[in-house]
Short mmCIF file of N, CA, C and O in Angstrom, two decimals:
data_model
loop_
_atom_site.label_atom_id
_atom_site.label_comp_id
_atom_site.label_asym_id
_atom_site.label_seq_id
_atom_site.Cartn_x
_atom_site.Cartn_y
_atom_site.Cartn_z
N UNK A 1 27.32 22.38 -10.50
CA UNK A 1 27.22 21.48 -9.36
C UNK A 1 25.80 21.52 -8.78
O UNK A 1 25.25 20.48 -8.43
N UNK A 2 25.22 22.72 -8.67
CA UNK A 2 23.86 22.82 -8.13
C UNK A 2 22.87 22.11 -9.04
O UNK A 2 21.97 21.40 -8.57
N UNK A 3 23.04 22.26 -10.33
CA UNK A 3 22.15 21.60 -11.29
C UNK A 3 22.22 20.09 -11.18
O UNK A 3 21.21 19.40 -11.27
N UNK A 4 23.42 19.54 -10.98
CA UNK A 4 23.57 18.10 -10.82
C UNK A 4 22.87 17.61 -9.56
O UNK A 4 22.21 16.58 -9.56
N UNK A 5 23.03 18.37 -8.46
CA UNK A 5 22.38 17.99 -7.20
C UNK A 5 20.87 18.05 -7.35
O UNK A 5 20.15 17.15 -6.91
N UNK A 6 20.37 19.10 -7.97
CA UNK A 6 18.94 19.24 -8.17
C UNK A 6 18.42 18.15 -9.09
O UNK A 6 17.36 17.57 -8.85
N UNK A 7 19.17 17.82 -10.12
CA UNK A 7 18.77 16.75 -11.03
C UNK A 7 18.66 15.42 -10.34
O UNK A 7 17.76 14.64 -10.61
N UNK A 8 19.58 15.13 -9.40
CA UNK A 8 19.52 13.89 -8.63
C UNK A 8 18.29 13.82 -7.76
O UNK A 8 17.66 12.78 -7.62
N UNK A 9 17.93 14.94 -7.16
CA UNK A 9 16.76 14.97 -6.28
C UNK A 9 15.48 14.80 -7.08
O UNK A 9 14.54 14.17 -6.64
N UNK A 10 15.44 15.34 -8.28
CA UNK A 10 14.23 15.30 -9.09
C UNK A 10 14.16 14.09 -10.02
O UNK A 10 13.28 14.01 -10.86
N UNK A 11 15.09 13.15 -9.87
CA UNK A 11 15.09 11.96 -10.72
C UNK A 11 13.95 11.03 -10.36
O UNK A 11 13.72 10.74 -9.19
N UNK A 12 13.26 10.53 -11.36
CA UNK A 12 12.21 9.54 -11.13
C UNK A 12 12.89 8.22 -10.81
O UNK A 12 13.71 7.74 -11.57
N UNK A 13 12.55 7.62 -9.66
CA UNK A 13 13.14 6.34 -9.26
C UNK A 13 12.14 5.19 -9.36
O UNK A 13 12.54 4.03 -9.38
N UNK A 14 10.85 5.50 -9.40
CA UNK A 14 9.82 4.47 -9.53
C UNK A 14 8.65 5.03 -10.34
O UNK A 14 8.19 6.13 -10.09
N UNK A 15 8.20 4.25 -11.32
CA UNK A 15 7.09 4.67 -12.16
C UNK A 15 5.89 3.75 -11.95
O UNK A 15 6.05 2.57 -11.62
N UNK A 16 4.72 4.31 -12.16
CA UNK A 16 3.46 3.56 -12.09
C UNK A 16 3.31 2.80 -10.76
O UNK A 16 2.98 1.62 -10.75
N UNK A 17 3.56 3.50 -9.67
CA UNK A 17 3.47 2.88 -8.35
C UNK A 17 2.01 2.61 -8.01
O UNK A 17 1.15 3.48 -8.14
N UNK A 18 1.73 1.38 -7.61
CA UNK A 18 0.38 0.97 -7.23
C UNK A 18 0.45 0.23 -5.89
O UNK A 18 1.27 -0.66 -5.72
N UNK A 19 -0.41 0.63 -4.96
CA UNK A 19 -0.46 0.00 -3.64
C UNK A 19 -1.80 -0.70 -3.49
O UNK A 19 -2.85 -0.12 -3.77
N UNK A 20 -1.77 -1.97 -3.08
CA UNK A 20 -2.98 -2.74 -2.84
C UNK A 20 -3.08 -3.05 -1.35
O UNK A 20 -2.11 -3.52 -0.75
N UNK A 21 -4.24 -2.79 -0.78
CA UNK A 21 -4.46 -2.98 0.65
C UNK A 21 -5.67 -3.89 0.83
O UNK A 21 -6.73 -3.62 0.27
N UNK A 22 -5.49 -4.97 1.60
CA UNK A 22 -6.62 -5.87 1.83
C UNK A 22 -6.54 -6.46 3.23
O UNK A 22 -5.50 -6.43 3.87
N UNK A 23 -7.65 -7.02 3.67
CA UNK A 23 -7.72 -7.72 4.94
C UNK A 23 -7.44 -9.19 4.68
O UNK A 23 -8.09 -9.79 3.82
N UNK A 24 -6.47 -9.80 5.39
CA UNK A 24 -6.23 -11.23 5.20
C UNK A 24 -7.45 -12.04 5.64
O UNK A 24 -8.25 -11.59 6.47
N UNK A 25 -7.59 -13.25 5.10
CA UNK A 25 -8.75 -14.09 5.42
C UNK A 25 -8.92 -14.31 6.92
O UNK A 25 -10.03 -14.24 7.43
N UNK A 26 -7.82 -14.57 7.64
CA UNK A 26 -7.92 -14.82 9.08
C UNK A 26 -8.44 -13.58 9.81
O UNK A 26 -9.23 -13.68 10.75
N UNK A 27 -8.05 -12.40 9.37
CA UNK A 27 -8.54 -11.16 9.98
C UNK A 27 -10.01 -10.94 9.67
O UNK A 27 -10.80 -10.56 10.53
N UNK A 28 -10.39 -11.20 8.42
CA UNK A 28 -11.79 -11.04 8.02
C UNK A 28 -12.71 -11.95 8.81
O UNK A 28 -13.83 -11.57 9.17
N UNK A 29 -12.23 -13.17 9.12
CA UNK A 29 -13.04 -14.12 9.89
C UNK A 29 -13.27 -13.64 11.32
O UNK A 29 -14.23 -14.04 11.96
N UNK A 30 -12.40 -12.76 11.80
CA UNK A 30 -12.53 -12.24 13.17
C UNK A 30 -13.07 -10.80 13.18
O UNK A 30 -12.92 -10.08 14.16
N UNK A 31 -13.67 -10.38 12.08
CA UNK A 31 -14.36 -9.10 12.06
C UNK A 31 -13.57 -7.90 11.59
O UNK A 31 -14.06 -6.78 11.64
N UNK A 32 -12.36 -8.10 11.13
CA UNK A 32 -11.56 -6.99 10.63
C UNK A 32 -12.11 -6.55 9.28
O UNK A 32 -12.45 -7.38 8.44
N UNK A 33 -12.19 -5.25 9.08
CA UNK A 33 -12.59 -4.73 7.77
C UNK A 33 -11.93 -3.37 7.55
O UNK A 33 -11.55 -2.69 8.49
N UNK A 34 -11.78 -3.02 6.28
CA UNK A 34 -11.27 -1.70 5.93
C UNK A 34 -12.47 -0.77 5.86
O UNK A 34 -13.38 -0.98 5.06
N UNK A 35 -12.48 0.24 6.71
CA UNK A 35 -13.60 1.18 6.73
C UNK A 35 -13.43 2.27 5.68
O UNK A 35 -14.39 2.69 5.06
N UNK A 36 -12.17 2.73 5.52
CA UNK A 36 -11.93 3.82 4.58
C UNK A 36 -10.44 3.91 4.28
O UNK A 36 -9.62 3.60 5.13
N UNK A 37 -10.12 4.31 3.07
CA UNK A 37 -8.73 4.63 2.70
C UNK A 37 -8.75 6.08 2.25
O UNK A 37 -9.45 6.44 1.31
N UNK A 38 -7.97 6.89 2.97
CA UNK A 38 -8.00 8.33 2.72
C UNK A 38 -6.84 8.72 1.79
O UNK A 38 -5.72 8.95 2.23
N UNK A 39 -7.16 8.71 0.52
CA UNK A 39 -6.23 9.12 -0.53
C UNK A 39 -7.07 9.46 -1.75
O UNK A 39 -8.05 8.77 -2.04
N UNK A 40 -6.70 10.50 -2.45
CA UNK A 40 -7.48 10.96 -3.61
C UNK A 40 -7.67 9.88 -4.67
O UNK A 40 -8.67 9.85 -5.37
N UNK A 41 -6.70 8.98 -4.79
CA UNK A 41 -6.75 7.98 -5.85
C UNK A 41 -7.10 6.58 -5.35
O UNK A 41 -6.89 5.60 -6.05
N UNK A 42 -7.66 6.49 -4.16
CA UNK A 42 -8.06 5.18 -3.61
C UNK A 42 -9.33 4.70 -4.31
O UNK A 42 -10.30 5.45 -4.45
N UNK A 43 -9.31 3.43 -4.73
CA UNK A 43 -10.46 2.83 -5.41
C UNK A 43 -10.78 1.52 -4.71
O UNK A 43 -9.91 0.64 -4.60
N UNK A 44 -12.03 1.38 -4.27
CA UNK A 44 -12.45 0.14 -3.64
C UNK A 44 -12.73 -0.91 -4.70
O UNK A 44 -13.43 -0.65 -5.67
N UNK A 45 -12.17 -2.10 -4.51
CA UNK A 45 -12.34 -3.21 -5.45
C UNK A 45 -13.56 -4.05 -5.04
O UNK A 45 -14.07 -3.92 -3.93
N UNK A 46 -14.01 -4.92 -5.93
CA UNK A 46 -15.19 -5.75 -5.67
C UNK A 46 -15.01 -6.66 -4.45
O UNK A 46 -15.97 -6.97 -3.76
N UNK A 47 -13.77 -7.10 -4.19
CA UNK A 47 -13.52 -8.00 -3.06
C UNK A 47 -13.34 -7.27 -1.73
O UNK A 47 -13.01 -7.88 -0.72
N UNK A 48 -13.53 -5.95 -1.71
CA UNK A 48 -13.41 -5.17 -0.49
C UNK A 48 -12.02 -4.60 -0.26
O UNK A 48 -11.82 -3.79 0.65
N UNK A 49 -11.07 -5.00 -1.08
CA UNK A 49 -9.72 -4.44 -0.97
C UNK A 49 -9.71 -3.05 -1.61
O UNK A 49 -10.68 -2.63 -2.24
N UNK A 50 -8.59 -2.34 -1.45
CA UNK A 50 -8.44 -1.02 -2.05
C UNK A 50 -7.17 -1.00 -2.89
O UNK A 50 -6.17 -1.62 -2.53
N UNK A 51 -7.23 -0.27 -3.98
CA UNK A 51 -6.06 -0.04 -4.82
C UNK A 51 -5.83 1.45 -4.90
O UNK A 51 -6.77 2.23 -5.10
N UNK A 52 -4.57 1.85 -4.73
CA UNK A 52 -4.20 3.26 -4.83
C UNK A 52 -3.11 3.38 -5.88
O UNK A 52 -1.99 2.89 -5.68
N UNK A 53 -3.44 3.98 -7.01
CA UNK A 53 -2.45 4.22 -8.07
C UNK A 53 -1.81 5.57 -7.80
O UNK A 53 -2.42 6.61 -8.00
N UNK A 54 -0.57 5.53 -7.35
CA UNK A 54 0.11 6.75 -6.90
C UNK A 54 0.81 7.47 -8.05
O UNK A 54 0.95 8.67 -8.03
N UNK A 55 1.29 6.73 -9.03
CA UNK A 55 2.01 7.37 -10.13
C UNK A 55 3.51 7.23 -9.96
O UNK A 55 4.00 6.18 -9.53
N UNK A 56 4.25 8.30 -10.21
CA UNK A 56 5.71 8.25 -10.18
C UNK A 56 6.26 8.79 -8.85
O UNK A 56 5.67 9.68 -8.24
N UNK A 57 7.40 8.23 -8.45
CA UNK A 57 8.11 8.68 -7.25
C UNK A 57 9.45 9.26 -7.67
O UNK A 57 10.15 8.68 -8.50
N UNK A 58 9.80 10.36 -7.05
CA UNK A 58 11.10 10.98 -7.27
C UNK A 58 12.01 10.65 -6.10
O UNK A 58 11.55 10.30 -5.01
N UNK A 59 13.32 10.75 -6.33
CA UNK A 59 14.29 10.49 -5.27
C UNK A 59 13.97 11.36 -4.05
O UNK A 59 13.58 12.53 -4.19
N UNK A 60 14.11 10.80 -2.87
CA UNK A 60 13.90 11.50 -1.59
C UNK A 60 12.44 11.88 -1.33
O UNK A 60 12.15 12.65 -0.42
N UNK A 61 11.50 11.36 -2.10
CA UNK A 61 10.09 11.71 -1.93
C UNK A 61 9.37 10.64 -1.10
O UNK A 61 9.72 9.47 -1.14
N UNK A 62 8.37 11.05 -0.35
CA UNK A 62 7.51 10.10 0.36
C UNK A 62 6.06 10.51 0.17
O UNK A 62 5.77 11.67 -0.13
N UNK A 63 5.16 9.57 0.34
CA UNK A 63 3.72 9.81 0.21
C UNK A 63 3.02 9.14 1.38
O UNK A 63 3.53 8.17 1.95
N UNK A 64 1.84 9.61 1.72
CA UNK A 64 1.06 9.03 2.82
C UNK A 64 -0.25 8.46 2.30
O UNK A 64 -0.90 9.06 1.44
N UNK A 65 -0.62 7.31 2.84
CA UNK A 65 -1.93 6.71 2.62
C UNK A 65 -2.46 6.37 4.01
O UNK A 65 -1.83 5.62 4.75
N UNK A 66 -3.60 6.92 4.36
CA UNK A 66 -4.18 6.68 5.67
C UNK A 66 -5.29 5.65 5.53
O UNK A 66 -6.19 5.80 4.70
N UNK A 67 -5.22 4.60 6.35
CA UNK A 67 -6.20 3.51 6.31
C UNK A 67 -6.94 3.46 7.63
O UNK A 67 -6.34 3.42 8.69
N UNK A 68 -8.27 3.49 7.55
CA UNK A 68 -9.12 3.35 8.72
C UNK A 68 -9.68 1.92 8.71
O UNK A 68 -10.29 1.50 7.73
N UNK A 69 -9.44 1.18 9.79
CA UNK A 69 -9.85 -0.22 9.84
C UNK A 69 -10.56 -0.54 11.15
O UNK A 69 -10.34 0.15 12.15
N UNK A 70 -11.40 -1.54 11.12
CA UNK A 70 -12.01 -2.02 12.37
C UNK A 70 -11.06 -3.02 12.99
O UNK A 70 -10.26 -3.67 12.31
N UNK A 71 -11.10 -3.15 14.31
CA UNK A 71 -10.25 -4.10 15.01
C UNK A 71 -10.94 -5.44 15.13
O UNK A 71 -12.17 -5.54 15.05
N UNK A 72 -10.15 -6.47 15.36
CA UNK A 72 -10.72 -7.82 15.45
C UNK A 72 -11.35 -8.05 16.80
O UNK A 72 -11.02 -7.41 17.79
N UNK A 73 -12.27 -9.00 16.83
CA UNK A 73 -12.84 -9.46 18.09
C UNK A 73 -12.05 -10.68 18.53
O UNK A 73 -11.24 -11.21 17.77
N UNK A 74 -12.29 -11.15 19.73
CA UNK A 74 -11.60 -12.35 20.21
C UNK A 74 -12.05 -13.57 19.42
O UNK A 74 -13.16 -13.61 18.90
N UNK A 75 -11.18 -14.55 19.37
CA UNK A 75 -11.52 -15.81 18.71
C UNK A 75 -12.68 -16.46 19.45
O UNK A 75 -12.93 -16.19 20.62
N UNK A 76 -13.40 -17.35 18.74
CA UNK A 76 -14.57 -18.01 19.32
C UNK A 76 -14.27 -18.77 20.61
O UNK A 76 -15.13 -18.91 21.47
N UNK A 77 -13.03 -19.26 20.74
CA UNK A 77 -12.69 -20.00 21.96
C UNK A 77 -12.30 -19.08 23.12
O UNK A 77 -11.97 -19.53 24.20
N UNK A 78 -12.35 -17.75 22.89
CA UNK A 78 -12.08 -16.78 23.94
C UNK A 78 -10.60 -16.45 24.12
O UNK A 78 -10.26 -15.56 24.89
N UNK A 79 -9.72 -17.16 23.43
CA UNK A 79 -8.29 -16.91 23.55
C UNK A 79 -7.89 -15.68 22.73
O UNK A 79 -8.47 -15.42 21.68
N UNK A 80 -6.91 -14.98 23.25
CA UNK A 80 -6.37 -13.85 22.50
C UNK A 80 -5.26 -14.37 21.59
O UNK A 80 -4.37 -15.08 22.03
N UNK A 81 -5.35 -14.04 20.32
CA UNK A 81 -4.34 -14.45 19.36
C UNK A 81 -3.93 -13.22 18.54
O UNK A 81 -4.70 -12.28 18.40
N UNK A 82 -2.72 -13.27 18.02
CA UNK A 82 -2.29 -12.19 17.13
C UNK A 82 -3.00 -12.34 15.79
O UNK A 82 -3.03 -13.44 15.23
N UNK A 83 -3.59 -11.26 15.34
CA UNK A 83 -4.35 -11.29 14.09
C UNK A 83 -3.79 -10.25 13.14
O UNK A 83 -3.76 -9.07 13.47
N UNK A 84 -3.33 -10.67 11.95
CA UNK A 84 -2.92 -9.67 10.96
C UNK A 84 -4.15 -8.92 10.47
O UNK A 84 -5.13 -9.53 10.08
N UNK A 85 -4.10 -7.60 10.55
CA UNK A 85 -5.25 -6.80 10.17
C UNK A 85 -5.22 -6.36 8.70
O UNK A 85 -6.26 -6.22 8.08
N UNK A 86 -4.04 -6.13 8.16
CA UNK A 86 -3.93 -5.66 6.78
C UNK A 86 -2.77 -6.34 6.07
O UNK A 86 -1.75 -6.65 6.68
N UNK A 87 -2.94 -6.56 4.77
CA UNK A 87 -1.86 -6.95 3.88
C UNK A 87 -1.69 -5.82 2.88
O UNK A 87 -2.67 -5.38 2.27
N UNK A 88 -0.48 -5.36 2.73
CA UNK A 88 -0.20 -4.26 1.81
C UNK A 88 0.85 -4.73 0.81
O UNK A 88 1.91 -5.24 1.20
N UNK A 89 0.56 -4.59 -0.47
CA UNK A 89 1.48 -4.96 -1.54
C UNK A 89 1.71 -3.73 -2.41
O UNK A 89 0.81 -2.92 -2.60
N UNK A 90 2.89 -3.66 -2.96
CA UNK A 90 3.23 -2.54 -3.84
C UNK A 90 3.83 -3.08 -5.13
O UNK A 90 4.52 -4.10 -5.12
N UNK A 91 3.52 -2.43 -6.23
CA UNK A 91 4.15 -2.78 -7.50
C UNK A 91 4.55 -1.48 -8.19
O UNK A 91 3.89 -0.46 -8.06
N UNK A 92 5.69 -1.56 -8.90
CA UNK A 92 6.20 -0.38 -9.58
C UNK A 92 7.30 -0.78 -10.56
O UNK A 92 7.83 -1.89 -10.48
N UNK A 93 7.65 0.14 -11.44
CA UNK A 93 8.77 -0.05 -12.35
C UNK A 93 9.97 0.65 -11.74
O UNK A 93 9.96 1.87 -11.56
N UNK A 94 11.00 -0.11 -11.38
CA UNK A 94 12.24 0.45 -10.85
C UNK A 94 13.01 1.03 -12.04
O UNK A 94 13.49 0.30 -12.90
N UNK A 95 13.09 2.36 -12.10
CA UNK A 95 13.71 3.00 -13.26
C UNK A 95 15.23 2.88 -13.26
O UNK A 95 15.85 3.04 -14.30
N UNK A 96 15.82 2.59 -12.11
CA UNK A 96 17.27 2.44 -12.04
C UNK A 96 17.68 1.07 -12.56
O UNK A 96 18.58 0.93 -13.38
N UNK A 97 16.97 0.01 -12.10
CA UNK A 97 17.29 -1.36 -12.52
C UNK A 97 16.52 -1.78 -13.77
O UNK A 97 16.72 -2.87 -14.27
N UNK A 98 15.59 -0.92 -14.21
CA UNK A 98 14.76 -1.22 -15.38
C UNK A 98 14.04 -2.55 -15.20
O UNK A 98 14.06 -3.42 -16.07
N UNK A 99 13.39 -2.69 -14.04
CA UNK A 99 12.76 -3.97 -13.69
C UNK A 99 11.41 -3.72 -13.01
O UNK A 99 11.28 -2.81 -12.20
N UNK A 100 10.41 -4.55 -13.34
CA UNK A 100 9.11 -4.46 -12.71
C UNK A 100 9.19 -5.17 -11.35
O UNK A 100 9.61 -6.32 -11.27
N UNK A 101 8.79 -4.48 -10.29
CA UNK A 101 8.83 -5.00 -8.94
C UNK A 101 7.40 -5.24 -8.46
O UNK A 101 6.57 -4.35 -8.55
N UNK A 102 7.13 -6.44 -7.99
CA UNK A 102 5.83 -6.77 -7.40
C UNK A 102 6.09 -7.35 -6.02
O UNK A 102 6.59 -8.47 -5.90
N UNK A 103 5.78 -6.58 -5.00
CA UNK A 103 6.00 -7.00 -3.63
C UNK A 103 4.86 -7.90 -3.20
O UNK A 103 3.71 -7.67 -3.55
N UNK A 104 5.18 -8.93 -2.43
CA UNK A 104 4.16 -9.83 -1.89
C UNK A 104 4.18 -9.75 -0.37
O UNK A 104 5.25 -9.59 0.20
N UNK A 105 3.02 -9.87 0.25
CA UNK A 105 2.99 -9.75 1.72
C UNK A 105 3.74 -10.87 2.41
O UNK A 105 3.96 -11.91 1.89
#
């Protein structure tokens, strides 16, 4: 019984997990930028976005990615508007459903 429980906890549920982080165009136009992504596997792309290849996830596991970003300035007309600062997408192979998952913002 203990072996079965331990096996369930250690089961791989997602393979080749990749997280993409970018500033949406509207945020970039108002001065938003990604200053830093604090993760060992963070790679800055040519367009200023970041990709983090995390690898495999086991059941009940979580991981952290810390993103440092600049805040937006007010719009040119002086009005305050809600501005999306980051878009985050994830892709992985769902090992239970045997299906490639690509999340879109």
